[in-house]
Coordinates of N, CA, C and O in Angstrom, one line a residue:
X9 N -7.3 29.4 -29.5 CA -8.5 28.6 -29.3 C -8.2 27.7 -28.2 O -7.4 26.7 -28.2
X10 N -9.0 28.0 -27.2 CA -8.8 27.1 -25.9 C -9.7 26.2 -25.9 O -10.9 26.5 -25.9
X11 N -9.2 24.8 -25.9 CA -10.2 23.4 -25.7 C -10.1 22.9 -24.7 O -9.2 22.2 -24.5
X12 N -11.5 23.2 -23.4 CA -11.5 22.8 -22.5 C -12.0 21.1 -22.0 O -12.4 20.4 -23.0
X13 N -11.9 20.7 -21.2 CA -12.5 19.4 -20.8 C -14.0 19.5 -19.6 O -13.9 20.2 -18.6
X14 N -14.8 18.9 -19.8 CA -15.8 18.8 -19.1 C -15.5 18.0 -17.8 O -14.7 17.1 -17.6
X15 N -16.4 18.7 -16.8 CA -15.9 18.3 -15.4 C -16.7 16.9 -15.2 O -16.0 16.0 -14.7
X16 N -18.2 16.4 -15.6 CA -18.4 15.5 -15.4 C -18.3 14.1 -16.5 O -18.0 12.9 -16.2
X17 N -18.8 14.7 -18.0 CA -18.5 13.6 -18.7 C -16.7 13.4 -19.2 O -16.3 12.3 -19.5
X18 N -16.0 14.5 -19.1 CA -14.3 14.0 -19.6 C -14.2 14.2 -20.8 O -13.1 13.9 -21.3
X19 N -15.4 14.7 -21.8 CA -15.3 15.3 -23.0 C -14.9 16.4 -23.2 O -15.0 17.1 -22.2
X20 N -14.1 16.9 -24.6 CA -13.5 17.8 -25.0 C -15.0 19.1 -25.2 O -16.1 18.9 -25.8
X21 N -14.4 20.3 -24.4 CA -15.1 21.2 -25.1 C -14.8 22.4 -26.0 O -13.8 23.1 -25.8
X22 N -15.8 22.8 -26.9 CA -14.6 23.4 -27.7 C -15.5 24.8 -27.8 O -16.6 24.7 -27.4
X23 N -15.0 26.0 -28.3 CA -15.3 27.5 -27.9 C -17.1 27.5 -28.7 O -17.6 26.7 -29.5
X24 N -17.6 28.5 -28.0 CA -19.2 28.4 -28.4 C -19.8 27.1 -27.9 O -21.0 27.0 -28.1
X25 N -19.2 26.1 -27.3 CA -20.0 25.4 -26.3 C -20.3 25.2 -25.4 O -20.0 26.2 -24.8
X26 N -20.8 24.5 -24.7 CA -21.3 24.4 -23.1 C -21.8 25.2 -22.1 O -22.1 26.4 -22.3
X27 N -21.9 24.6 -20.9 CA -21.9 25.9 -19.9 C -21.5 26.1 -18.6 O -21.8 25.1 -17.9
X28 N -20.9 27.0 -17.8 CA -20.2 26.6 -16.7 C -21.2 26.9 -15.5 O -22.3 27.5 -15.6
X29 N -20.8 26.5 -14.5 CA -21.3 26.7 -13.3 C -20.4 27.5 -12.2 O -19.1 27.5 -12.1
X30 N -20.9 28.0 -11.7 CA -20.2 28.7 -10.6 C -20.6 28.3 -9.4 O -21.8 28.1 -9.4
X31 N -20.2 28.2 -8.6 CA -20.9 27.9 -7.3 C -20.3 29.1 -5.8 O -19.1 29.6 -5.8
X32 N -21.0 29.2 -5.1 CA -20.9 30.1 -3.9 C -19.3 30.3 -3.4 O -18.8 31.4 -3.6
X33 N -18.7 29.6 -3.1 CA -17.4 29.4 -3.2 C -16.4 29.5 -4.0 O -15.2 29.6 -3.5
X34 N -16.7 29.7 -5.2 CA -15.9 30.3 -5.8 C -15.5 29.4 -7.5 O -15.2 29.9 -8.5
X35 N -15.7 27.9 -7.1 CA -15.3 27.2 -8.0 C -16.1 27.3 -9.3 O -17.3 27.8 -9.3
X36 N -15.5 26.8 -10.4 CA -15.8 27.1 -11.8 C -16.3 25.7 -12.0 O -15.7 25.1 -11.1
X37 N -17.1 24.8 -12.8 CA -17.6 23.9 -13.0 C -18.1 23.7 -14.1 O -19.3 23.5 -14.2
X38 N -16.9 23.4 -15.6 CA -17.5 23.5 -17.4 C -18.6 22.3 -17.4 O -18.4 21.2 -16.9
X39 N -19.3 22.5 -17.8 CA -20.1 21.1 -18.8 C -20.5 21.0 -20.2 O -20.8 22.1 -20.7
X40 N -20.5 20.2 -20.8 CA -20.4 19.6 -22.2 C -22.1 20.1 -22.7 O -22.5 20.8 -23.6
X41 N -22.8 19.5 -21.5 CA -24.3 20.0 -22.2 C -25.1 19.9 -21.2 O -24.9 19.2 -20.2
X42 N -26.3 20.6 -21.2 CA -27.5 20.2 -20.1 C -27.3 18.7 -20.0 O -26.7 18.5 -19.0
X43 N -27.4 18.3 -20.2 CA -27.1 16.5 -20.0 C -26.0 16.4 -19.0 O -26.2 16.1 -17.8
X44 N -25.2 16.6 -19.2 CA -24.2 16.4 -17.6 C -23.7 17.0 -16.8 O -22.8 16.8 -16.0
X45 N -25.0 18.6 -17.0 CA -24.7 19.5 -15.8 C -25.7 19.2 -15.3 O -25.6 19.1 -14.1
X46 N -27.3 18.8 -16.0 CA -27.9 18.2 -14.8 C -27.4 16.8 -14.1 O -28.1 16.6 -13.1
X47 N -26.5 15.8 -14.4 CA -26.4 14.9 -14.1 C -25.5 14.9 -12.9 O -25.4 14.1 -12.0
X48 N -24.9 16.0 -13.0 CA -23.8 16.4 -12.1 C -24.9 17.4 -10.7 O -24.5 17.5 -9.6
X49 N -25.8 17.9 -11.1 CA -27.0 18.8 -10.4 C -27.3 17.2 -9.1 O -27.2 17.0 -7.9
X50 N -27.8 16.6 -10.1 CA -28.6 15.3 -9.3 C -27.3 14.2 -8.6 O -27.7 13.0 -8.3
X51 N -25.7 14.7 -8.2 CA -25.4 14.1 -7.5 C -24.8 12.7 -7.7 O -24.5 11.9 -6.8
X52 N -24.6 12.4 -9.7 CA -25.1 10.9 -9.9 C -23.2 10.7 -10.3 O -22.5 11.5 -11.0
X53 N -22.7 9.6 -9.8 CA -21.6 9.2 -10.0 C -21.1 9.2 -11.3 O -21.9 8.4 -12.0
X54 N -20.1 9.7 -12.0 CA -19.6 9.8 -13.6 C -19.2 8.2 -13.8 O -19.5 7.6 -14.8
X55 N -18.6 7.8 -12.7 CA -18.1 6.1 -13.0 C -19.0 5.5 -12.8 O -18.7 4.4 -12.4
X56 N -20.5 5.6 -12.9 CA -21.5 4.5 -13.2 C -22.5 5.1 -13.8 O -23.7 4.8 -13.5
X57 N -22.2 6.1 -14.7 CA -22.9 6.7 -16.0 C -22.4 6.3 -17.2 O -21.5 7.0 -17.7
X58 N -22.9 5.3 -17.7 CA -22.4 4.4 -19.0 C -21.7 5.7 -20.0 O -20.5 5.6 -20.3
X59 N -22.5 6.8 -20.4 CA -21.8 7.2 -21.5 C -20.4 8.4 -20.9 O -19.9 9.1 -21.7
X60 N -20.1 8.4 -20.2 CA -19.0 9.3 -19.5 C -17.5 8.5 -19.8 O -17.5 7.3 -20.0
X61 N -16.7 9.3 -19.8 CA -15.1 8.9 -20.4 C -14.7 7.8 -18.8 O -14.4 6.6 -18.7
X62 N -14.9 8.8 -17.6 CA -14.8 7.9 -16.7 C -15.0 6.9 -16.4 O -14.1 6.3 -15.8
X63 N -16.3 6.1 -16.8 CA -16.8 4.9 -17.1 C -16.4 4.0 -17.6 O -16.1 3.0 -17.0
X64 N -16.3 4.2 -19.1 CA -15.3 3.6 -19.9 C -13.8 3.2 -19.4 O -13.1 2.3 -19.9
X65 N -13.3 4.0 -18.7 CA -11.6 3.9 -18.5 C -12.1 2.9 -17.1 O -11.2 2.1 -17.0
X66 N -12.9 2.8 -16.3 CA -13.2 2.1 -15.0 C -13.2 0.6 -15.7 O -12.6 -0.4 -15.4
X67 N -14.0 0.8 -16.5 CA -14.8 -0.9 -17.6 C -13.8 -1.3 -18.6 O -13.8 -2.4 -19.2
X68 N -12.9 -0.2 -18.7 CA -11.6 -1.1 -19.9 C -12.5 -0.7 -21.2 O -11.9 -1.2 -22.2
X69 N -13.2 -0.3 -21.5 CA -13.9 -0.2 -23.1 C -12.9 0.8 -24.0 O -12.2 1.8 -23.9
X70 N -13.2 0.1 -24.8 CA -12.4 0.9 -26.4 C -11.5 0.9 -26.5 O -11.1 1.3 -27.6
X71 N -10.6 0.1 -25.5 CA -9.0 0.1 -25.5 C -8.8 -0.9 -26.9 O -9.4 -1.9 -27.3
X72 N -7.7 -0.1 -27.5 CA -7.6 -0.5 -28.8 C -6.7 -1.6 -28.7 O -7.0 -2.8 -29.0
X73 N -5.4 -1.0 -28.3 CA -4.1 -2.1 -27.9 C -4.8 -3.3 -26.7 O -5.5 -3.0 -25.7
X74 N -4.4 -4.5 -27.0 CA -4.5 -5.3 -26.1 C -3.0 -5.3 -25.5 O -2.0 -5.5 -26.2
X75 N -3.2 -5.0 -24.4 CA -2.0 -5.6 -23.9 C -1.8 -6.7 -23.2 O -2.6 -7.0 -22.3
X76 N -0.5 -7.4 -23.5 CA -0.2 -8.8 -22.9 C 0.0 -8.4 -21.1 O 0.3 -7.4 -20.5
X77 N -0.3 -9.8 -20.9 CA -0.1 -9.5 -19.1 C 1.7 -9.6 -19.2 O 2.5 -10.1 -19.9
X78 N 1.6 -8.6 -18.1 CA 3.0 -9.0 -17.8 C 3.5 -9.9 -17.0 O 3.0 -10.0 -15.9
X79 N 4.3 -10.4 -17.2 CA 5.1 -11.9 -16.7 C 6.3 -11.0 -15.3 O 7.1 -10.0 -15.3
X80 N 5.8 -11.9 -14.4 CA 6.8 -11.3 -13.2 C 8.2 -12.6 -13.5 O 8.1 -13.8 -13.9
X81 N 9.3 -11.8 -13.0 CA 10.6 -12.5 -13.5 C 10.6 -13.3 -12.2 O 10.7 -12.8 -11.0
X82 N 10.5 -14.9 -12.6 CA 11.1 -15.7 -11.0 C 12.3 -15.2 -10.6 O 13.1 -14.6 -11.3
X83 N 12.5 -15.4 -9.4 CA 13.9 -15.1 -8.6 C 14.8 -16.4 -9.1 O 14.4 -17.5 -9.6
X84 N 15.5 -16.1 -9.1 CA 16.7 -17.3 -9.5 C 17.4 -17.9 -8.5 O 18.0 -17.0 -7.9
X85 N 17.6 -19.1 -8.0 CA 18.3 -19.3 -7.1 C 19.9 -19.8 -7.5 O 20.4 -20.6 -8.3
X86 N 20.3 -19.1 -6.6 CA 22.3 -19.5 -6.9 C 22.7 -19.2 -5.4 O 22.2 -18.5 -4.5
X87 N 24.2 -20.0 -5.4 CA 24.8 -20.6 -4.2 C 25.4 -19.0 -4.2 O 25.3 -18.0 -4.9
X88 N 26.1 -19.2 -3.0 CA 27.1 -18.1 -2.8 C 28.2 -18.8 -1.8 O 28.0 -19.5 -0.8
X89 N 29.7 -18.4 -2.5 CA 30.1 -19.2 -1.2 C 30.1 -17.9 0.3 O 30.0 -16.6 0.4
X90 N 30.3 -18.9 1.3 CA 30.1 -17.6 2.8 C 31.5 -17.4 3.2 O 32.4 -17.9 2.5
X91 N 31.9 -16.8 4.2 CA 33.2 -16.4 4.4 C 32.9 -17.6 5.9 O 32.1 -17.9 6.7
X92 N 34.9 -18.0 5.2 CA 35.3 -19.5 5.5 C 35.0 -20.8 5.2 O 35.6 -21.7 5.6
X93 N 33.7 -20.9 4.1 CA 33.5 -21.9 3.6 C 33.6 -21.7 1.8 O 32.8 -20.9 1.3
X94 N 34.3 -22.1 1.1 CA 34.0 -21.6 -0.4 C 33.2 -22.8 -0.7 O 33.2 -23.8 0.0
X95 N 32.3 -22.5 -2.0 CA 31.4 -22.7 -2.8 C 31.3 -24.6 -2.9 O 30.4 -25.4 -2.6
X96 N 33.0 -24.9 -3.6 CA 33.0 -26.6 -3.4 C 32.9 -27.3 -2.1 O 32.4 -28.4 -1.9
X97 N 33.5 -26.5 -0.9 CA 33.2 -27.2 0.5 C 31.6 -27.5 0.8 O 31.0 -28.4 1.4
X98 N 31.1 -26.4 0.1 CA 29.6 -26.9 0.5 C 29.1 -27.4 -0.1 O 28.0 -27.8 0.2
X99 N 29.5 -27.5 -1.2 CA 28.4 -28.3 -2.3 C 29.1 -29.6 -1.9 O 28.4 -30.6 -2.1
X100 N 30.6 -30.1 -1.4 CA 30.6 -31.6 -0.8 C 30.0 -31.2 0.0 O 29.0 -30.7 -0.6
X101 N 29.9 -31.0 1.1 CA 29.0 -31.1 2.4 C 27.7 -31.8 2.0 O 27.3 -32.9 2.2
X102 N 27.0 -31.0 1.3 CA 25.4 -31.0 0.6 C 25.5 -32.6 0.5 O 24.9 -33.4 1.1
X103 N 26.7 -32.7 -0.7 CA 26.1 -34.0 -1.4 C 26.8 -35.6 -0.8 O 26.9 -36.6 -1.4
X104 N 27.3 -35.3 0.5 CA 27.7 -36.2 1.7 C 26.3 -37.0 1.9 O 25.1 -36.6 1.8
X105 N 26.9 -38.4 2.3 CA 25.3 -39.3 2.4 C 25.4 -38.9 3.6 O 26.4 -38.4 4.1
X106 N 23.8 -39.1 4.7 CA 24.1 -39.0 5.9 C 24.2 -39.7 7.0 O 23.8 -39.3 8.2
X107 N 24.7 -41.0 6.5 CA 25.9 -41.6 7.4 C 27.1 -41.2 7.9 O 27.5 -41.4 9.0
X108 N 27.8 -40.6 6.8 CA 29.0 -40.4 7.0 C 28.9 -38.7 7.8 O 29.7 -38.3 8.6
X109 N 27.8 -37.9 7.2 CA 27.8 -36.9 7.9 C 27.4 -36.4 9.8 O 27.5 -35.4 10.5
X110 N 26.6 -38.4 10.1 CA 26.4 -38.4 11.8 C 27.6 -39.0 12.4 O 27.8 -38.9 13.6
X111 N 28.7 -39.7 11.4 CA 29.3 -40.2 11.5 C 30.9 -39.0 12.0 O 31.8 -39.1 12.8
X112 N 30.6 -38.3 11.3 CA 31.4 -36.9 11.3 C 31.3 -36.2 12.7 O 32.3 -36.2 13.5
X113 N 29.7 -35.5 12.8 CA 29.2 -35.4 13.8 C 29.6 -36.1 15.7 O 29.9 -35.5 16.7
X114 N 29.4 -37.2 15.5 CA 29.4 -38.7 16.5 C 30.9 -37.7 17.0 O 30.9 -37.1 18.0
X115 N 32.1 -38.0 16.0 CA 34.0 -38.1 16.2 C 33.8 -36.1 16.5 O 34.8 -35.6 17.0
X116 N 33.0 -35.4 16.3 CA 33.5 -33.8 17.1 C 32.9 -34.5 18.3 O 33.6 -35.0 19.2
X117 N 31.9 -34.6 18.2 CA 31.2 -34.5 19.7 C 32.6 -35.3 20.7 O 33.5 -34.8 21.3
X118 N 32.3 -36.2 20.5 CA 33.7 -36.8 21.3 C 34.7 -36.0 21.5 O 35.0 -35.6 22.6
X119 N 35.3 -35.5 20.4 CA 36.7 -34.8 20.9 C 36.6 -33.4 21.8 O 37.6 -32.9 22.5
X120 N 35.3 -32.7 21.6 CA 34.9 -32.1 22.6 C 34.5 -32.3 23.6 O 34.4 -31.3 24.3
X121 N 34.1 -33.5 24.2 CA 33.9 -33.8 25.3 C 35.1 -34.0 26.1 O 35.4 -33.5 27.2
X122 N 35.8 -34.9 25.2 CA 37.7 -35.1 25.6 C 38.2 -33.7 26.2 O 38.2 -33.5 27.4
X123 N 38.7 -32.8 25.2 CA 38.4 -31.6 25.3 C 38.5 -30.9 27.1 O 39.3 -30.6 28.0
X124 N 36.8 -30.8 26.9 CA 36.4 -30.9 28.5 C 37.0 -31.1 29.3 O 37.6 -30.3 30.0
X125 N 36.9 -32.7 29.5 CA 37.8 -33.5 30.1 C 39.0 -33.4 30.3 O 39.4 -33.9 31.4
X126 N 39.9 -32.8 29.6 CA 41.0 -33.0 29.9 C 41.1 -31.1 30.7 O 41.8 -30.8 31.7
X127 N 40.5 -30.4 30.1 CA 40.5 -28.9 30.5 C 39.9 -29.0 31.9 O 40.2 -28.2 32.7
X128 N 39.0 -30.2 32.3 CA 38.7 -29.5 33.7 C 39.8 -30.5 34.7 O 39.8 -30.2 35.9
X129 N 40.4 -31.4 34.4 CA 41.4 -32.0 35.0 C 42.4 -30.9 35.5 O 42.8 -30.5 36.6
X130 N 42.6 -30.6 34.1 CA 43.8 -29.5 34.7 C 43.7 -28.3 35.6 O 44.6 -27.9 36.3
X131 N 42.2 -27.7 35.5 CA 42.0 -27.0 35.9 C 42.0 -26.7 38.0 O 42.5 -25.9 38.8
X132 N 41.2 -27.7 38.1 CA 40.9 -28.3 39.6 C 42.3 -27.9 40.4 O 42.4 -26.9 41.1
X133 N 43.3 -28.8 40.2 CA 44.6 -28.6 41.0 C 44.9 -27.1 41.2 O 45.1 -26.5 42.2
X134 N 44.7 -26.7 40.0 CA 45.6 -25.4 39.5 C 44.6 -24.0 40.7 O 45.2 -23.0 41.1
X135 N 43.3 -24.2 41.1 CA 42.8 -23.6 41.4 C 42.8 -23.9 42.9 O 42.5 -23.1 43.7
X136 N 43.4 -25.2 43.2 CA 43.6 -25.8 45.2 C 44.9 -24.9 45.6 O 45.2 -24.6 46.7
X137 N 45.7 -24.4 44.3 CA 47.2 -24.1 44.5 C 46.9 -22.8 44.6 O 47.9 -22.2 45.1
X138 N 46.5 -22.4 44.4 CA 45.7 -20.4 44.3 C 45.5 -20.4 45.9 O 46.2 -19.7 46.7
X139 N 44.8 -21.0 46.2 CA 44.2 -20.9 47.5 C 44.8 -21.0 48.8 O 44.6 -20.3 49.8
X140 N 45.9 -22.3 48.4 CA 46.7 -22.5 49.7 C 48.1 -21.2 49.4 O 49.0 -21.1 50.2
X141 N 48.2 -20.4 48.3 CA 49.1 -19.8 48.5 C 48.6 -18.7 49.0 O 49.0 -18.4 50.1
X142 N 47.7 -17.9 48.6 CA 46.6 -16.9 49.3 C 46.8 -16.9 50.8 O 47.1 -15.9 51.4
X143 N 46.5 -18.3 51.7 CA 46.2 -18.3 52.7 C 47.7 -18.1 53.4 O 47.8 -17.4 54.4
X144 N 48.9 -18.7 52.9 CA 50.1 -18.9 53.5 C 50.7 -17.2 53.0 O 51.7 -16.9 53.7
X145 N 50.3 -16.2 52.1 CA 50.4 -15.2 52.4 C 50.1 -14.7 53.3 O 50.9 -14.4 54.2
X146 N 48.8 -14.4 53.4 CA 47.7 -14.2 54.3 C 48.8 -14.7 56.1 O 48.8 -13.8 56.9
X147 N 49.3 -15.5 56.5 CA 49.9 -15.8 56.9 C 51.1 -15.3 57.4 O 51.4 -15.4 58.6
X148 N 52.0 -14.7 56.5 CA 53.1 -14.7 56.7 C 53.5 -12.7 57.0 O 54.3 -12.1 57.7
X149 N 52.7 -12.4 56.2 CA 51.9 -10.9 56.6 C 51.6 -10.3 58.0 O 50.5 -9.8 58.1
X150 N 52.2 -10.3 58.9 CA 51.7 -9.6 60.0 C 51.7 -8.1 60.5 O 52.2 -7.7 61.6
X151 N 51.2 -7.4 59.8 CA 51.6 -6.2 59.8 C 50.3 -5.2 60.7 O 49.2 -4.9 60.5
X152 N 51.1 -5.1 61.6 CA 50.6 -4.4 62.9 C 49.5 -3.4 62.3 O 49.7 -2.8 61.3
X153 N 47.7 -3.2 63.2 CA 47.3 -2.1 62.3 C 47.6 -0.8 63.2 O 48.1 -0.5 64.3
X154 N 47.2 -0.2 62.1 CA 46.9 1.1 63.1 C 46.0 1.9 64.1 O 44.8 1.3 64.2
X155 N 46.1 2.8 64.9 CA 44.8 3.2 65.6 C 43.9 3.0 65.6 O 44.9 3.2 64.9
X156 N 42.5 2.8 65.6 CA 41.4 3.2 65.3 C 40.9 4.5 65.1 O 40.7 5.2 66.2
X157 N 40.6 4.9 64.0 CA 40.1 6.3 64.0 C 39.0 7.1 64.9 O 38.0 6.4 65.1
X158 N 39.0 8.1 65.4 CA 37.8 8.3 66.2 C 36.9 10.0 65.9 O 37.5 11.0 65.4
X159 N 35.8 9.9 66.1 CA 35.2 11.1 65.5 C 34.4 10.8 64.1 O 34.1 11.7 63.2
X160 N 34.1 9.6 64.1 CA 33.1 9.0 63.1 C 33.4 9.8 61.5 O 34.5 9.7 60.9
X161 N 32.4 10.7 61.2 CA 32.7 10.9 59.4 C 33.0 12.1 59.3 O 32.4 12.9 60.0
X162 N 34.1 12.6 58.2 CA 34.8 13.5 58.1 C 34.1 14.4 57.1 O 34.6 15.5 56.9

């Protein structure tokens, strides 16, 4: 015993009932009763035909179980420590007033500037001494050229 389902209302149909449709193409088309093969004839939407199963499942009707909404889980926030700083370094850092933390700030800045300072002192000389040795090479080099080549590119 085969129990089919109706194409427009979503009712069960059961043997010795209904009627199908065929159409040019080939498709098969069950209906429950002249009632929703003509309704399906005239083109008329199943989800805004009150008595159709579609309808109901569109409108929420009949549902027996209420179900509760579901509750989306907040994200949780938690630290992590980062690589080179562990978890207690930053939670002091965090809970530093921030005096002491421009105060912190103020003493790098300075010692990089020192820093600087002292790197480009050194540097200056070290780069006059490149130069005058270069040239007193350059100098002491006399090495005869050769011919000039003739017959342009080979």
């Amino acid at each position: 015993m085969k129990i089919d389902l109706c194409v427009y209302s979503g009712y069960k149909i059961y043997p010795g009932h209904g009627r199908s449709l065929i159409k040019v193409d080939g498709k098969n088309y069950k209906f429950l009763s002249g009632r929703s093969h003509k309704a399906h004839l005239l083109k008329r939407n199943p989800r805004e035909v009150t008595w159709t199963v579609l309808y109901r499942r569109k409108h929420k009707k009949g549902q027996e179980e209420e179900t509760t909404k579901k509750r989306n889980k907040r994200t949780q926030k938690f630290q992590r420590a980062v690589v080179g700083a562990t978890l207690q370094d930053i939670m002091a850092k965090r809970n530093q007033k921030p005096e002491v933390r421009k105060a912190q700030r103020e003493q790098a800045v300075r010692a990089a500037k020192e820093q600087k300072k002292a790197a480009s002192t050194k540097k200056a000389p070290a780069g006059a001494d490149k130069k005058a040795k270069k040239t007193q090479d350059k100098a002491v080099k006399n090495v005869q050229k050769s011919a000039p080549r003739v017959g342009g590119k080979r």
